[in-house]
mmCIF file of C-alpha atoms in Angstrom:
data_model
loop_
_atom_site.group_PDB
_atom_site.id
_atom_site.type_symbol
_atom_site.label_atom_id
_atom_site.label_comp_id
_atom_site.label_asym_id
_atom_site.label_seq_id
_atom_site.Cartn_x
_atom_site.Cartn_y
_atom_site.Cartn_z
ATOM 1 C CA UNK A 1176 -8.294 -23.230 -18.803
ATOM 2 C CA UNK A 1177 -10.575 -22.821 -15.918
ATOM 3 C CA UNK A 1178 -13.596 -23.414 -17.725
ATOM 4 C CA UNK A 1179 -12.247 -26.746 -19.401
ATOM 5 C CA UNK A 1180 -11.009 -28.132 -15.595
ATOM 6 C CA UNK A 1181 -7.071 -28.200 -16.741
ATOM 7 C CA UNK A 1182 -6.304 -27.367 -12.931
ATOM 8 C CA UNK A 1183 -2.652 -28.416 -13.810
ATOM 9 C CA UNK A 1184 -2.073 -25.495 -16.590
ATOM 10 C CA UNK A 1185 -3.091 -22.626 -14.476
ATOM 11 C CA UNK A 1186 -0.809 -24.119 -11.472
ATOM 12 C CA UNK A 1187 1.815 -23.926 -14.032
ATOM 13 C CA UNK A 1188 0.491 -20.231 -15.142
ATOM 14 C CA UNK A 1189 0.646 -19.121 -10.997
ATOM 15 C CA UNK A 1190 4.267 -20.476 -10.667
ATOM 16 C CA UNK A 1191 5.047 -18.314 -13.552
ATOM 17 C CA UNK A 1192 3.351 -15.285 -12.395
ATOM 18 C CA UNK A 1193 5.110 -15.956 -9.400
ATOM 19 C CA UNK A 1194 8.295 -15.987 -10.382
ATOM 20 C CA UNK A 1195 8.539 -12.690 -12.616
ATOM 21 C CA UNK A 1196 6.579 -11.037 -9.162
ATOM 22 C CA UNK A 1197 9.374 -11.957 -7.087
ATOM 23 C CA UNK A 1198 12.221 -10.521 -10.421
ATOM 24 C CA UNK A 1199 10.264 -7.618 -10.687
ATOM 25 C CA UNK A 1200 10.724 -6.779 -6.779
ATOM 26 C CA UNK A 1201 13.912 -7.741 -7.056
ATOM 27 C CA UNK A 1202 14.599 -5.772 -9.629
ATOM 28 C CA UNK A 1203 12.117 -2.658 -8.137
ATOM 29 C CA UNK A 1204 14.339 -3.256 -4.726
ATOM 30 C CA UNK A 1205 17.947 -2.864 -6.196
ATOM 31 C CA UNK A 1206 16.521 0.314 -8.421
ATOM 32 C CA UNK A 1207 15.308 2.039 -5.349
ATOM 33 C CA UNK A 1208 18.086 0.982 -3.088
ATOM 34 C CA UNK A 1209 20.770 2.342 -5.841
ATOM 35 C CA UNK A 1210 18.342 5.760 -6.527
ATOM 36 C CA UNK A 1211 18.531 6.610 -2.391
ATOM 37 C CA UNK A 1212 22.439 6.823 -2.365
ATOM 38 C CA UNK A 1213 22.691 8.453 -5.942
ATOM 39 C CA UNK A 1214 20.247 11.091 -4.884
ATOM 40 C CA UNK A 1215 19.772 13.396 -1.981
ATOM 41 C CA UNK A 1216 19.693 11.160 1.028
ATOM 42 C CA UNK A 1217 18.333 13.914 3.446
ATOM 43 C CA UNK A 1218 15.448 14.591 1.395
ATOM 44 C CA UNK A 1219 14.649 11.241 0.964
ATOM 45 C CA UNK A 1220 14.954 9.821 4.587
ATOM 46 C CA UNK A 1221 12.557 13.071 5.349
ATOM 47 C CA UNK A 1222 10.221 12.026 3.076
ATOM 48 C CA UNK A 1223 9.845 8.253 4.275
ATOM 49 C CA UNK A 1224 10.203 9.769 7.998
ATOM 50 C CA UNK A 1225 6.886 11.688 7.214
ATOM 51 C CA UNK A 1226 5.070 8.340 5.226
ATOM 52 C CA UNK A 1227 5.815 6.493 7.965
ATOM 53 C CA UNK A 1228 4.413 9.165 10.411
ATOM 54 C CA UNK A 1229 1.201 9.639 8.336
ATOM 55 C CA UNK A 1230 0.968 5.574 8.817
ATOM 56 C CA UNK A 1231 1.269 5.591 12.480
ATOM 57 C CA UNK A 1232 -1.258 8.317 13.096
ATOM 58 C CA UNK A 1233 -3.481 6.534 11.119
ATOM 59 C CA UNK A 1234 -2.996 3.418 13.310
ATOM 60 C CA UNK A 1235 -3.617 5.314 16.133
ATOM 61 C CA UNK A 1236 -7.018 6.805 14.595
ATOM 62 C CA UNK A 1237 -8.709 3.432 14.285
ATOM 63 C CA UNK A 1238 -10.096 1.612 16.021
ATOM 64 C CA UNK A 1239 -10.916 -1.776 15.017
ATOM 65 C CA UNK A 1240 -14.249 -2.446 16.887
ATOM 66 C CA UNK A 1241 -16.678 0.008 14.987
ATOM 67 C CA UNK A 1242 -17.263 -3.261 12.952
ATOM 68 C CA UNK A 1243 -19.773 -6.198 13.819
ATOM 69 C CA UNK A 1244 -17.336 -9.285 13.305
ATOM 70 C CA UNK A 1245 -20.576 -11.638 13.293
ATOM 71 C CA UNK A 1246 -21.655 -11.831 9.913
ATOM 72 C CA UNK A 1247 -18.139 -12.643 8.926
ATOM 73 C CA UNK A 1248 -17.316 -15.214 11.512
ATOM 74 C CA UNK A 1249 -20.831 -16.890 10.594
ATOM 75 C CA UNK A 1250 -19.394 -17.453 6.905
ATOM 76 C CA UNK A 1251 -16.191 -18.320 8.123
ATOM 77 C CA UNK A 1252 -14.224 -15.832 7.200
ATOM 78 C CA UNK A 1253 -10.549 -14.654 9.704
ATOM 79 C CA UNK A 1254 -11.673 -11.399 10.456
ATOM 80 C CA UNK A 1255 -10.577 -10.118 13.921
ATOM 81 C CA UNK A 1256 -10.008 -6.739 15.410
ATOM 82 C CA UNK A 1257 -6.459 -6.251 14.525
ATOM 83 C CA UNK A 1258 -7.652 -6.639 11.447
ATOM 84 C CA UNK A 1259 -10.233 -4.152 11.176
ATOM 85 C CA UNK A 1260 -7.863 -2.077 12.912
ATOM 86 C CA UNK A 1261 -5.317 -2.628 9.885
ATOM 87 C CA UNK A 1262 -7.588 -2.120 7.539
ATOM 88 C CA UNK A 1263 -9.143 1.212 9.450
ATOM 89 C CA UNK A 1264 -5.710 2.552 9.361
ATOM 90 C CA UNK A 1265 -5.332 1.559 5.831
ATOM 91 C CA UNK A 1266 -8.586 3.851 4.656
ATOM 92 C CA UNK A 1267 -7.260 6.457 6.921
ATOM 93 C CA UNK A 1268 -3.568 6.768 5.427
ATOM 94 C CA UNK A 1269 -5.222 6.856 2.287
ATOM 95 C CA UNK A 1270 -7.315 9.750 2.487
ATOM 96 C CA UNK A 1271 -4.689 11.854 4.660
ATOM 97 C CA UNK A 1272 -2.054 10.495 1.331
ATOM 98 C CA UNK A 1273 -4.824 11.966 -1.085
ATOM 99 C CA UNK A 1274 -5.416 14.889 0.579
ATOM 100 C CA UNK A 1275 -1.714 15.978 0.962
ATOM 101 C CA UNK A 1276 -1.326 15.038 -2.976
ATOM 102 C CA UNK A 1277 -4.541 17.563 -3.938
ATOM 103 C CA UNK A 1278 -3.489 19.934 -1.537
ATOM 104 C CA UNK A 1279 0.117 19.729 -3.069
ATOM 105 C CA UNK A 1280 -1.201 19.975 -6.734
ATOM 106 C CA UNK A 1281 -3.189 22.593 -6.158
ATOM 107 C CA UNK A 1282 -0.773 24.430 -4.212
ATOM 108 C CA UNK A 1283 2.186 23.966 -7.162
ATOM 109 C CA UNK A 1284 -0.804 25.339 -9.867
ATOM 110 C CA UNK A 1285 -1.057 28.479 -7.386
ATOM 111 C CA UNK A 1286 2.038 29.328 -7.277
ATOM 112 C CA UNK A 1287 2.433 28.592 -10.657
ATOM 113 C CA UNK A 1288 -0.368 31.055 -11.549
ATOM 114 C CA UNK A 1289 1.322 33.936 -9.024
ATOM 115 C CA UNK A 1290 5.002 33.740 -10.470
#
């Protein structure tokens, strides 16, 4: 439909994928809102407690002006610091995330292995 220049079929196509995005979060939302109060809520408000910790170290890692902002400003593109720092913190929370799930996994085969 792109090819062909039928601009109005693939606005049609977006407001679809729109609108089972926003059902599926929805939906998502109300599952995950009903699983916190069937399960343990402790465990669970630990567990996002920690995320969110993880997140805000990793804001507080980076930096957001170890990047040259020139060559994107010269094509035009938004970029500022803040977001450089988001995405900084972004890379960061991901490999502190990975790292806890290896170290986890390997940990659980370990004591797997010992028992």
């Amino acid at each position: 439909m792109i090819i062909t220049g039928n601009d109005s079929m693939v606005d049609n196509m977006l407001y679809v994928t729109y609108l089972v995005l926003a059902i599926i979060l929805a939906l998502v939302l109300v599952f995950v809102i009903k699983g916190l109060f069937e399960g343990n809520i402790k465990k669970t408000l630990l567990s996002v407690g920690a995320f969110v910790v993880v997140l805000f170290i990793a804001y507080a890692m980076s930096s957001g002006t170890d990047l040259d902002l020139t060559p994107f400003l010269n094509k035009g593109m938004d970029v500022t610091e803040s977001t450089s720092k988001y995405v900084g913190a972004g890379l960061y929370a991901f490999y502190a995330l990975a790292i806890i799930a290896i170290g986890s996994m390997v940990y659980a085969n370990i004591k797997k292995l010992i028992n």
